[in-house]
Short mmCIF file of C-alpha atoms in Angstrom, two decimals:
data_model
loop_
_atom_site.label_atom_id
_atom_site.label_comp_id
_atom_site.label_asym_id
_atom_site.label_seq_id
_atom_site.Cartn_x
_atom_site.Cartn_y
_atom_site.Cartn_z
CA UNK A 706 -9.29 0.38 63.24
CA UNK A 707 -8.08 -3.13 64.04
CA UNK A 708 -8.52 -4.12 60.44
CA UNK A 709 -6.63 -1.40 59.20
CA UNK A 710 -3.73 -2.24 61.44
CA UNK A 711 -3.84 -5.97 60.45
CA UNK A 712 -3.97 -4.75 56.76
CA UNK A 713 -0.86 -2.61 57.37
CA UNK A 714 0.88 -5.53 58.94
CA UNK A 715 0.31 -7.61 55.94
CA UNK A 716 1.53 -5.10 53.57
CA UNK A 717 4.77 -4.64 55.77
CA UNK A 718 5.20 -8.43 55.83
CA UNK A 719 4.84 -8.66 51.91
CA UNK A 720 7.31 -5.93 51.33
CA UNK A 721 9.60 -7.32 54.00
CA UNK A 722 9.40 -10.82 52.04
CA UNK A 723 10.40 -9.15 48.88
CA UNK A 724 13.22 -7.17 50.48
CA UNK A 725 14.47 -10.41 51.74
CA UNK A 726 14.15 -12.17 48.43
CA UNK A 727 16.20 -9.35 46.94
CA UNK A 728 18.94 -9.61 49.69
CA UNK A 729 19.38 -13.29 49.26
CA UNK A 730 19.77 -12.86 45.58
CA UNK A 731 22.08 -10.36 46.07
CA UNK A 732 23.94 -12.57 48.63
CA UNK A 733 24.01 -15.23 46.06
CA UNK A 734 25.28 -13.20 43.48
CA UNK A 735 28.22 -11.81 45.69
CA UNK A 736 29.10 -15.22 47.02
CA UNK A 737 29.37 -16.69 43.57
CA UNK A 738 31.71 -13.65 42.49
CA UNK A 739 33.84 -14.08 45.58
CA UNK A 740 34.09 -17.94 45.29
CA UNK A 741 33.81 -19.06 41.85
CA UNK A 742 35.40 -16.32 39.91
CA UNK A 743 37.65 -18.48 38.13
CA UNK A 744 35.30 -21.06 36.84
CA UNK A 745 32.13 -18.83 36.51
CA UNK A 746 30.21 -19.04 33.18
CA UNK A 747 29.55 -15.26 32.48
CA UNK A 748 26.53 -15.51 30.68
CA UNK A 749 24.78 -17.38 33.40
CA UNK A 750 26.32 -14.94 35.66
CA UNK A 751 24.44 -12.19 33.72
CA UNK A 752 21.11 -13.86 34.28
CA UNK A 753 21.65 -13.21 37.87
CA UNK A 754 20.91 -9.52 37.19
CA UNK A 755 17.80 -10.64 35.61
CA UNK A 756 16.78 -12.10 38.77
CA UNK A 757 17.66 -9.05 40.63
CA UNK A 758 15.59 -6.87 38.23
CA UNK A 759 12.68 -9.18 38.66
CA UNK A 760 12.76 -8.72 42.49
CA UNK A 761 13.02 -5.18 42.30
CA UNK A 762 10.13 -4.66 39.83
CA UNK A 763 8.01 -7.04 42.18
CA UNK A 764 8.95 -4.68 45.08
CA UNK A 765 8.15 -1.50 43.27
CA UNK A 766 4.85 -2.85 42.15
CA UNK A 767 3.78 -3.50 45.82
CA UNK A 768 4.75 0.13 46.58
CA UNK A 769 2.96 1.35 43.73
CA UNK A 770 -0.10 -0.63 44.24
CA UNK A 771 -3.33 0.93 45.64
CA UNK A 772 -2.73 -0.43 49.21
CA UNK A 773 0.46 1.64 49.44
CA UNK A 774 -1.23 5.00 50.21
CA UNK A 775 -1.83 3.94 53.67
CA UNK A 776 2.18 3.50 54.23
CA UNK A 777 2.60 7.11 52.74
CA UNK A 778 0.48 8.47 55.35
CA UNK A 779 2.50 7.19 58.20
CA UNK A 780 5.38 9.27 59.54
CA UNK A 781 8.67 7.92 61.00
CA UNK A 782 9.70 10.24 63.45
CA UNK A 783 13.26 9.81 64.85
CA UNK A 784 13.09 10.66 68.70
CA UNK A 785 16.49 10.23 69.89
CA UNK A 786 19.88 9.60 68.11
CA UNK A 787 22.80 8.24 70.32
CA UNK A 788 26.19 6.75 69.88
CA UNK A 789 25.49 3.75 72.25
CA UNK A 790 25.37 0.47 70.91
CA UNK A 791 21.84 -0.76 70.61
CA UNK A 792 21.77 -4.57 70.71
CA UNK A 793 18.00 -4.99 69.55
CA UNK A 794 18.76 -2.62 66.49
CA UNK A 795 22.12 -4.62 65.71
CA UNK A 796 20.24 -7.83 66.12
CA UNK A 797 17.43 -6.67 63.73
CA UNK A 798 19.81 -5.64 60.97
CA UNK A 799 22.10 -8.48 61.54
CA UNK A 800 24.88 -6.43 62.69
CA UNK A 801 24.71 -3.78 60.03
CA UNK A 802 23.56 -0.96 62.06
CA UNK A 803 24.80 -1.04 65.65
CA UNK A 804 23.58 2.40 66.79
CA UNK A 805 21.12 5.11 65.53
CA UNK A 806 23.90 7.68 65.20
CA UNK A 807 23.82 11.16 63.43
CA UNK A 808 25.74 10.02 60.19
CA UNK A 809 23.53 7.02 59.55
CA UNK A 810 20.12 8.70 60.04
CA UNK A 811 20.11 11.12 57.16
CA UNK A 812 20.89 8.27 54.85
CA UNK A 813 18.50 5.89 56.29
CA UNK A 814 15.48 8.10 56.66
CA UNK A 815 15.99 9.96 53.28
CA UNK A 816 12.95 10.57 51.26
CA UNK A 817 14.29 12.85 48.70
CA UNK A 818 17.39 12.72 46.61
CA UNK A 819 20.54 13.92 48.13
CA UNK A 820 20.94 17.77 47.66
CA UNK A 821 23.89 17.38 45.30
CA UNK A 822 21.91 14.90 42.97
CA UNK A 823 18.79 17.19 43.24
CA UNK A 824 20.91 20.10 42.09
CA UNK A 825 22.48 18.31 39.18
CA UNK A 826 18.89 17.03 38.12
CA UNK A 827 17.64 20.55 38.10
CA UNK A 828 20.61 21.71 36.18
CA UNK A 829 19.85 19.17 33.54
CA UNK A 830 16.20 20.14 33.54
CA UNK A 831 17.08 23.60 33.00
CA UNK A 832 19.33 22.90 30.41
CA UNK A 833 16.69 20.53 28.61
CA UNK A 834 14.07 23.21 28.65
CA UNK A 835 16.10 25.95 27.14
CA UNK A 836 17.46 23.89 24.44
CA UNK A 837 16.26 24.91 20.75
CA UNK A 838 14.03 22.33 19.15
CA UNK A 839 16.12 22.41 15.96
CA UNK A 840 19.47 22.13 17.84
CA UNK A 841 17.80 19.13 19.59
CA UNK A 842 16.40 17.55 16.37
CA UNK A 843 19.91 17.82 14.99
CA UNK A 844 21.69 16.30 17.97
CA UNK A 845 19.28 13.46 17.97
CA UNK A 846 19.70 12.88 14.12
CA UNK A 847 23.51 12.92 14.77
CA UNK A 848 23.37 10.78 17.65
CA UNK A 849 21.00 8.27 15.67
CA UNK A 850 23.54 8.38 13.00
CA UNK A 851 26.41 7.62 15.13
CA UNK A 852 24.56 4.60 16.77
CA UNK A 853 23.58 3.13 13.46
CA UNK A 854 27.12 3.51 12.11
CA UNK A 855 28.45 1.60 15.39
CA UNK A 856 25.64 -1.14 14.84
CA UNK A 857 26.53 -1.57 11.26
CA UNK A 858 30.17 -1.97 12.17
CA UNK A 859 29.13 -4.69 14.94
CA UNK A 860 26.75 -6.66 12.55
CA UNK A 861 29.32 -6.68 9.80
CA UNK A 862 31.88 -8.01 12.20
CA UNK A 863 29.37 -10.47 13.64
CA UNK A 864 28.39 -11.73 10.01
CA UNK A 865 32.10 -12.32 9.42
CA UNK A 866 32.85 -14.05 12.64
CA UNK A 867 29.79 -16.10 12.43
CA UNK A 868 30.93 -17.10 8.82
CA UNK A 869 34.45 -17.84 9.97
CA UNK A 870 33.07 -20.00 12.75
CA UNK A 871 30.96 -22.07 10.61
CA UNK A 872 33.88 -22.47 8.14
CA UNK A 873 35.93 -23.60 10.92
CA UNK A 874 33.37 -26.20 12.24
CA UNK A 875 33.19 -27.59 8.84
CA UNK A 876 29.57 -26.55 8.02
CA UNK A 877 29.19 -25.36 4.47
CA UNK A 878 27.11 -22.12 4.26
CA UNK A 879 23.67 -22.95 2.76
CA UNK A 880 22.85 -19.34 1.82
CA UNK A 881 24.35 -16.51 0.17
CA UNK A 882 23.18 -12.77 0.78
CA UNK A 883 24.03 -11.67 -2.65
CA UNK A 884 21.97 -14.38 -4.31
CA UNK A 885 19.08 -13.50 -2.02
CA UNK A 886 19.38 -9.76 -3.09
CA UNK A 887 19.71 -10.74 -6.72
CA UNK A 888 16.52 -12.99 -6.59
CA UNK A 889 14.40 -10.51 -4.74
CA UNK A 890 15.55 -7.48 -6.83
CA UNK A 891 14.89 -9.74 -10.00
CA UNK A 892 11.37 -10.66 -9.02
CA UNK A 893 10.56 -7.06 -7.54
CA UNK A 894 11.98 -4.82 -10.17
CA UNK A 895 12.94 -7.05 -13.18
CA UNK A 896 16.54 -6.43 -12.72
CA UNK A 897 18.57 -8.46 -14.98
CA UNK A 898 15.42 -9.61 -16.75
CA UNK A 899 14.79 -6.70 -18.86
CA UNK A 900 17.37 -7.62 -21.68
CA UNK A 901 15.64 -8.17 -25.00
CA UNK A 902 12.40 -8.06 -23.56
CA UNK A 903 10.49 -6.94 -26.47
CA UNK A 904 11.24 -9.87 -28.69
CA UNK A 905 8.82 -12.66 -27.30
CA UNK A 906 9.19 -15.55 -29.57
CA UNK A 907 5.78 -17.32 -29.41
CA UNK A 908 5.96 -20.98 -28.47
CA UNK A 909 8.79 -20.17 -25.87
CA UNK A 910 6.44 -18.64 -23.31
CA UNK A 911 3.99 -21.36 -23.80
CA UNK A 912 1.11 -21.44 -26.06
CA UNK A 913 -1.26 -20.05 -23.44
CA UNK A 914 0.61 -16.93 -23.04
CA UNK A 915 3.04 -16.39 -25.84
CA UNK A 916 0.93 -16.00 -28.90
CA UNK A 917 -1.61 -13.52 -27.17
CA UNK A 918 1.25 -10.95 -26.62
CA UNK A 919 1.10 -8.93 -29.38
CA UNK A 920 4.74 -8.16 -30.19
CA UNK A 921 4.32 -5.74 -33.26
CA UNK A 922 2.00 -3.46 -31.10
CA UNK A 923 4.34 -3.11 -28.18
CA UNK A 924 6.48 -0.56 -29.83
CA UNK A 925 7.42 2.84 -28.21
CA UNK A 926 5.35 3.76 -25.25
CA UNK A 927 4.56 7.09 -26.58
CA UNK A 928 2.31 5.52 -29.51
CA UNK A 929 0.36 3.41 -27.29
CA UNK A 930 -0.18 6.15 -24.76
CA UNK A 931 -2.83 8.31 -26.46
CA UNK A 932 -4.84 5.49 -27.45
CA UNK A 933 -5.10 4.07 -23.99
CA UNK A 934 -7.40 6.90 -22.28
CA UNK A 935 -9.69 6.94 -25.13
CA UNK A 936 -10.42 3.12 -24.94
CA UNK A 937 -11.11 3.71 -21.08
CA UNK A 938 -13.48 6.65 -21.77
CA UNK A 939 -15.46 4.70 -24.66
CA UNK A 940 -15.80 1.90 -22.14
CA UNK A 941 -17.26 4.04 -19.34
CA UNK A 942 -19.45 5.85 -21.53
CA UNK A 943 -20.99 2.56 -22.84
CA UNK A 944 -21.35 1.34 -19.54
CA UNK A 945 -23.38 4.37 -18.47
CA UNK A 946 -25.47 3.98 -21.40
CA UNK A 947 -26.28 0.39 -20.63
CA UNK A 948 -27.44 1.07 -17.19
CA UNK A 949 -30.52 3.00 -17.54
CA UNK A 950 -31.91 0.26 -19.58
CA UNK A 951 -31.27 -2.34 -17.06
CA UNK A 952 -33.00 -0.67 -14.23
CA UNK B 1080 -33.72 -11.87 -13.17
CA UNK B 1081 -36.67 -10.89 -10.96
CA UNK B 1082 -34.47 -11.68 -7.87
CA UNK B 1083 -32.07 -9.12 -9.07
CA UNK B 1084 -34.83 -6.45 -9.39
CA UNK B 1085 -36.16 -7.16 -6.09
CA UNK B 1086 -32.64 -6.39 -4.14
CA UNK B 1087 -30.65 -4.68 -6.59
CA UNK B 1088 -27.55 -5.61 -4.90
CA UNK B 1089 -24.44 -4.89 -7.37
CA UNK B 1090 -21.24 -6.35 -7.26
CA UNK B 1091 -19.73 -2.81 -6.20
CA UNK B 1092 -22.18 -3.02 -3.32
CA UNK B 1093 -21.06 -6.09 -2.04
CA UNK B 1094 -17.53 -5.43 -2.64
CA UNK B 1095 -17.92 -2.17 -0.46
CA UNK B 1096 -19.68 -4.00 2.26
CA UNK B 1097 -16.93 -6.58 2.34
CA UNK B 1098 -14.18 -3.77 2.44
CA UNK B 1099 -16.14 -2.05 5.13
CA UNK B 1100 -16.21 -5.40 7.16
CA UNK B 1101 -12.64 -6.00 6.65
CA UNK B 1102 -12.78 -9.49 5.45
CA UNK B 1103 -11.08 -9.15 2.22
CA UNK B 1104 -7.31 -10.49 2.62
CA UNK B 1105 -5.72 -7.53 0.77
CA UNK B 1106 -2.37 -7.55 2.85
CA UNK B 1107 0.53 -9.56 2.19
CA UNK B 1108 2.89 -10.37 5.03
CA UNK B 1109 6.05 -11.30 3.63
CA UNK B 1110 9.65 -12.80 4.37
CA UNK B 1111 12.23 -13.53 1.80
CA UNK B 1112 15.40 -15.47 1.68
CA UNK B 1113 17.32 -18.00 -0.58
CA UNK B 1114 19.14 -21.14 -0.40
CA UNK B 1115 21.92 -22.49 -2.43
CA UNK B 1116 21.48 -25.02 -5.12
CA UNK B 1117 23.58 -27.50 -3.11
CA UNK B 1118 21.53 -26.97 0.22
CA UNK B 1119 17.97 -27.04 -1.19
CA UNK B 1120 17.36 -30.75 -0.75
CA UNK B 1121 17.98 -30.32 3.11
CA UNK B 1122 15.58 -27.66 3.27
CA UNK B 1123 13.13 -29.34 1.25
CA UNK B 1124 13.42 -32.25 3.82
CA UNK B 1125 13.06 -30.05 6.62
CA UNK B 1126 10.06 -28.12 5.20
CA UNK B 1127 8.33 -31.81 4.79
CA UNK B 1128 8.79 -32.32 8.40
CA UNK B 1129 7.18 -28.81 9.33
CA UNK B 1130 4.44 -28.47 6.91
CA UNK B 1131 0.88 -29.74 6.48
CA UNK B 1132 0.56 -30.64 2.68
CA UNK B 1133 3.33 -33.05 2.45
CA UNK B 1134 1.31 -36.55 2.50
CA UNK B 1135 2.03 -37.06 -1.20
CA UNK B 1136 5.22 -35.27 -1.48
CA UNK B 1137 6.14 -31.76 -2.01
CA UNK B 1138 3.82 -29.81 -4.11
CA UNK B 1139 5.28 -28.34 -7.39
CA UNK B 1140 4.69 -25.51 -9.47
CA UNK B 1141 5.91 -23.99 -12.85
CA UNK B 1142 4.71 -20.56 -13.55
CA UNK B 1143 5.41 -17.80 -15.95
CA UNK B 1144 4.88 -14.18 -14.68
CA UNK B 1145 4.73 -11.08 -16.99
CA UNK B 1146 4.95 -7.72 -15.13
CA UNK B 1147 3.14 -5.04 -16.99
CA UNK B 1148 3.25 -1.27 -16.36
CA UNK B 1149 0.51 1.45 -17.01
CA UNK B 1150 1.97 4.74 -17.22
CA UNK B 1151 0.29 8.08 -16.39
CA UNK B 1152 0.18 10.09 -19.92
CA UNK B 1153 1.58 13.10 -17.97
CA UNK B 1154 4.59 10.98 -16.59
CA UNK B 1155 3.96 12.50 -13.47
CA UNK B 1156 3.39 9.56 -10.99
CA UNK B 1157 5.18 6.37 -10.84
CA UNK B 1158 3.86 3.65 -13.32
CA UNK B 1159 1.23 1.35 -12.08
CA UNK B 1160 2.65 -2.15 -11.98
CA UNK B 1161 0.52 -5.38 -12.66
CA UNK B 1162 1.63 -8.83 -12.67
CA UNK B 1163 0.08 -11.59 -14.65
CA UNK B 1164 0.93 -15.29 -13.86
CA UNK B 1165 0.15 -18.40 -15.90
CA UNK B 1166 0.93 -21.87 -14.66
CA UNK B 1167 2.80 -23.75 -17.25
CA UNK B 1168 2.26 -27.16 -15.75
CA UNK B 1169 -1.63 -26.75 -15.36
CA UNK B 1170 -2.95 -25.11 -18.45
CA UNK B 1171 -6.65 -25.22 -17.58
CA UNK B 1172 -5.81 -22.98 -14.50
CA UNK B 1173 -7.02 -19.36 -15.08
CA UNK B 1174 -4.41 -16.61 -15.37
CA UNK B 1175 -3.80 -14.79 -12.09
CA UNK B 1176 -3.78 -10.81 -12.17
CA UNK B 1177 -1.93 -9.16 -9.48
CA UNK B 1178 -1.15 -5.86 -7.98
CA UNK B 1179 1.44 -5.43 -5.32
CA UNK B 1180 1.52 -2.24 -3.41
CA UNK B 1181 4.71 -0.47 -2.03
CA UNK B 1182 6.57 -2.77 0.64
CA UNK B 1183 6.27 -1.33 4.16
CA UNK B 1184 9.19 -2.55 6.19
CA UNK B 1185 8.37 -0.58 9.46
CA UNK B 1186 10.64 -0.25 12.07
CA UNK B 1187 12.90 -3.11 13.60
CA UNK B 1188 9.97 -4.38 15.85
CA UNK B 1189 7.81 -5.41 12.95
CA UNK B 1190 8.71 -8.75 12.09
CA UNK B 1191 7.79 -8.97 8.51
CA UNK B 1192 7.28 -6.74 5.38
CA UNK B 1193 3.71 -5.62 4.90
CA UNK B 1194 2.39 -4.74 1.47
CA UNK B 1195 -1.11 -4.52 -0.23
CA UNK B 1196 -1.85 -7.30 -2.55
CA UNK B 1197 -4.82 -7.85 -4.81
CA UNK B 1198 -5.19 -11.16 -6.61
CA UNK B 1199 -7.95 -12.04 -9.31
CA UNK B 1200 -8.20 -15.12 -11.44
CA UNK B 1201 -8.80 -13.99 -15.13
CA UNK B 1202 -9.23 -15.80 -18.50
CA UNK B 1203 -6.87 -15.88 -21.10
CA UNK B 1204 -8.17 -12.62 -22.76
CA UNK B 1205 -6.45 -10.83 -19.98
CA UNK B 1206 -3.04 -10.03 -21.73
CA UNK B 1207 -5.11 -8.66 -24.84
CA UNK B 1208 -7.21 -6.47 -22.46
CA UNK B 1209 -4.20 -5.16 -20.63
CA UNK B 1210 -2.57 -4.28 -23.92
CA UNK B 1211 -5.69 -2.30 -25.14
CA UNK B 1212 -5.65 -0.32 -21.86
CA UNK B 1213 -2.15 0.82 -22.83
CA UNK B 1214 -0.08 -1.37 -20.50
CA UNK B 1215 3.32 -2.33 -21.61
CA UNK B 1216 5.36 -5.40 -20.53
CA UNK B 1217 8.38 -4.40 -18.22
CA UNK B 1218 9.69 -8.07 -17.90
CA UNK B 1219 8.98 -11.48 -17.60
CA UNK B 1220 10.35 -14.46 -15.84
CA UNK B 1221 9.51 -18.01 -15.12
CA UNK B 1222 9.56 -19.55 -11.62
CA UNK B 1223 9.59 -23.33 -10.90
CA UNK B 1224 9.88 -24.87 -7.43
CA UNK B 1225 7.91 -26.15 -4.62
CA UNK B 1226 5.05 -24.85 -2.55
CA UNK B 1227 4.33 -25.84 1.07
CA UNK B 1228 1.70 -24.66 3.41
CA UNK B 1229 1.53 -24.50 7.20
CA UNK B 1230 -1.66 -23.30 8.60
CA UNK B 1231 -2.20 -19.80 6.75
CA UNK B 1232 1.39 -19.68 5.98
CA UNK B 1233 2.60 -20.23 2.34
CA UNK B 1234 6.27 -21.27 1.77
CA UNK B 1235 7.48 -21.36 -1.94
CA UNK B 1236 10.96 -22.62 -2.70
CA UNK B 1237 11.48 -21.80 -6.39
CA UNK B 1238 14.14 -21.06 -9.08
CA UNK B 1239 13.84 -18.01 -11.12
CA UNK B 1240 14.64 -18.29 -14.93
CA UNK B 1241 15.21 -15.60 -17.42
CA UNK B 1242 12.94 -16.29 -20.43
CA UNK B 1243 15.25 -17.08 -23.39
CA UNK B 1244 14.89 -15.80 -26.75
CA UNK B 1245 15.65 -19.00 -28.66
CA UNK B 1246 15.17 -22.74 -28.08
CA UNK B 1247 17.88 -22.72 -25.45
CA UNK B 1248 17.32 -23.75 -21.96
CA UNK B 1249 15.93 -21.11 -19.61
CA UNK B 1250 18.76 -19.25 -17.99
CA UNK B 1251 18.62 -19.23 -14.15
CA UNK B 1252 19.08 -15.82 -12.41
CA UNK B 1253 21.48 -17.40 -9.68
CA UNK B 1254 22.99 -20.43 -8.16
CA UNK B 1255 20.29 -20.12 -5.53
CA UNK B 1256 16.62 -20.80 -5.00
CA UNK B 1257 14.22 -18.02 -4.09
CA UNK B 1258 12.53 -18.90 -0.60
CA UNK B 1259 9.38 -16.80 0.52
CA UNK B 1260 7.23 -17.06 3.26
CA UNK B 1261 3.86 -15.36 2.93
CA UNK B 1262 0.48 -14.81 4.43
CA UNK B 1263 -2.67 -12.94 2.75
CA UNK B 1264 -4.84 -11.57 5.44
CA UNK B 1265 -7.23 -8.66 5.96
CA UNK B 1266 -5.93 -5.48 7.29
CA UNK B 1267 -4.59 -5.23 10.91
CA UNK B 1268 -4.12 -9.08 11.50
CA UNK B 1269 -0.65 -8.30 12.47
CA UNK B 1270 -0.39 -11.48 15.04
CA UNK B 1271 0.16 -13.64 12.15
CA UNK B 1272 3.41 -11.67 11.66
CA UNK B 1273 4.79 -13.14 14.79
CA UNK B 1274 3.85 -16.88 13.62
CA UNK B 1275 5.91 -16.19 10.60
CA UNK B 1276 8.67 -14.97 12.31
CA UNK B 1277 8.69 -18.04 14.66
CA UNK B 1278 8.44 -20.28 11.67
CA UNK B 1279 11.45 -18.49 9.77
CA UNK B 1280 13.51 -19.03 13.01
CA UNK B 1281 13.08 -22.84 12.68
CA UNK B 1282 14.52 -22.67 9.14
CA UNK B 1283 17.64 -21.08 10.50
CA UNK B 1284 20.48 -21.24 9.83
CA UNK B 1285 19.63 -23.09 6.66
CA UNK B 1286 17.73 -20.17 5.18
CA UNK B 1287 17.83 -16.68 6.52
CA UNK B 1288 14.27 -15.27 5.76
CA UNK B 1289 14.34 -11.61 6.24
CA UNK B 1290 12.55 -8.30 5.33
CA UNK B 1291 14.11 -7.24 2.12
CA UNK B 1292 13.52 -3.88 0.58
CA UNK B 1293 14.07 -4.34 -3.10
CA UNK B 1294 13.47 -0.54 -3.73
CA UNK B 1295 16.60 0.32 -1.70
CA UNK B 1296 18.65 -2.78 -2.99
CA UNK B 1297 17.76 -1.64 -6.67
CA UNK B 1298 20.10 1.57 -6.18
CA UNK B 1299 22.86 -0.39 -4.75
CA UNK B 1300 25.79 -1.01 -7.11
CA UNK B 1301 25.99 -4.73 -6.43
#
């Protein structure tokens, strides 16, 4: 029993530490916002949110961990509510909660979402479950389209902007998208390379390759076609005949 | 001969076994980009600083590639494309026959294009053989440039030329060098793609190496 209590205390302490960390982080954020709002570097300020979310994740990890069920089985039972100022309580909460009053307790000891929020959630769930599959798919597709369109606009603007800022700072662009596409398509599909293909002049392609390309045989593909399968067939037959002798 | 009788392991058997063990590097991870002629020296300089094989200056290559297609007699399926490559600067090297599959770009979380790729060294009879098989030449080009290595990664910076009809000097496709970063690996080694992305980031903003779908570009009116 004693061991359990000790364990519980340790967990509570850990949670308390995490909450305090979170609190200091929020405090720092607010102070910064209030005192340095004129000189603040906004990207660094946004990093503060990352710190906050880090603390929150840490906290929820402790609560989710295997040790937490012990806490879940404990009950907080409010015995008495009153409007009188409770010095001890005020001190514990750093002056934020001076008394255990009727309008504070429902919020502080809440374990479920607010009725209003719960109702809305139910409404949404209901709406989602009654939605037709096709309609949902259509809506998703539409949404994706809109998002990708917006993304396109933004990235285009960004490209322009980056290009401009590069020009402004005097750096010459070192690559060209159109050239990249031309090169990749040329190598991949032969775009721009096909002109005058049939005529391969021996010697230009190099003695290793050029003369071996039998230009006259190229001709229209229909002539070459029927010949091909027959060649393959004979080859296979020949191979089959050879095998039995080998083994 | 007697050894072959005792253990009749054919080439097919060992190939199947290798396929099963997944040790054949048949996937190519690829990023592509380009650099303007004016900036290529800067890029080469940076690559010399980053790559492994630079003790004796950058390695050069000068290849000619011919792309063949083998059409289905019924004209149903898309033609099979085969590429033959020959080094023009090292004539004793074998021809390279290469099959490249459809590029798979995946979603935006995938760092590189992945396509299946099979390479094999062949003798000079290859072109004759392909012609006999019914393959026809689709297009050809020559590519001349530099090759770098960084671990398993291969980086090529090369100029692509049209093969000219007459004695005129070959005509470049554009005023840029094609830059390719690729790795050949067995199926499922996706970790290398992350390394490639990291390496590509080191070449920015000089070159922007990206996943490029030439199939989609081909239909664009550019």
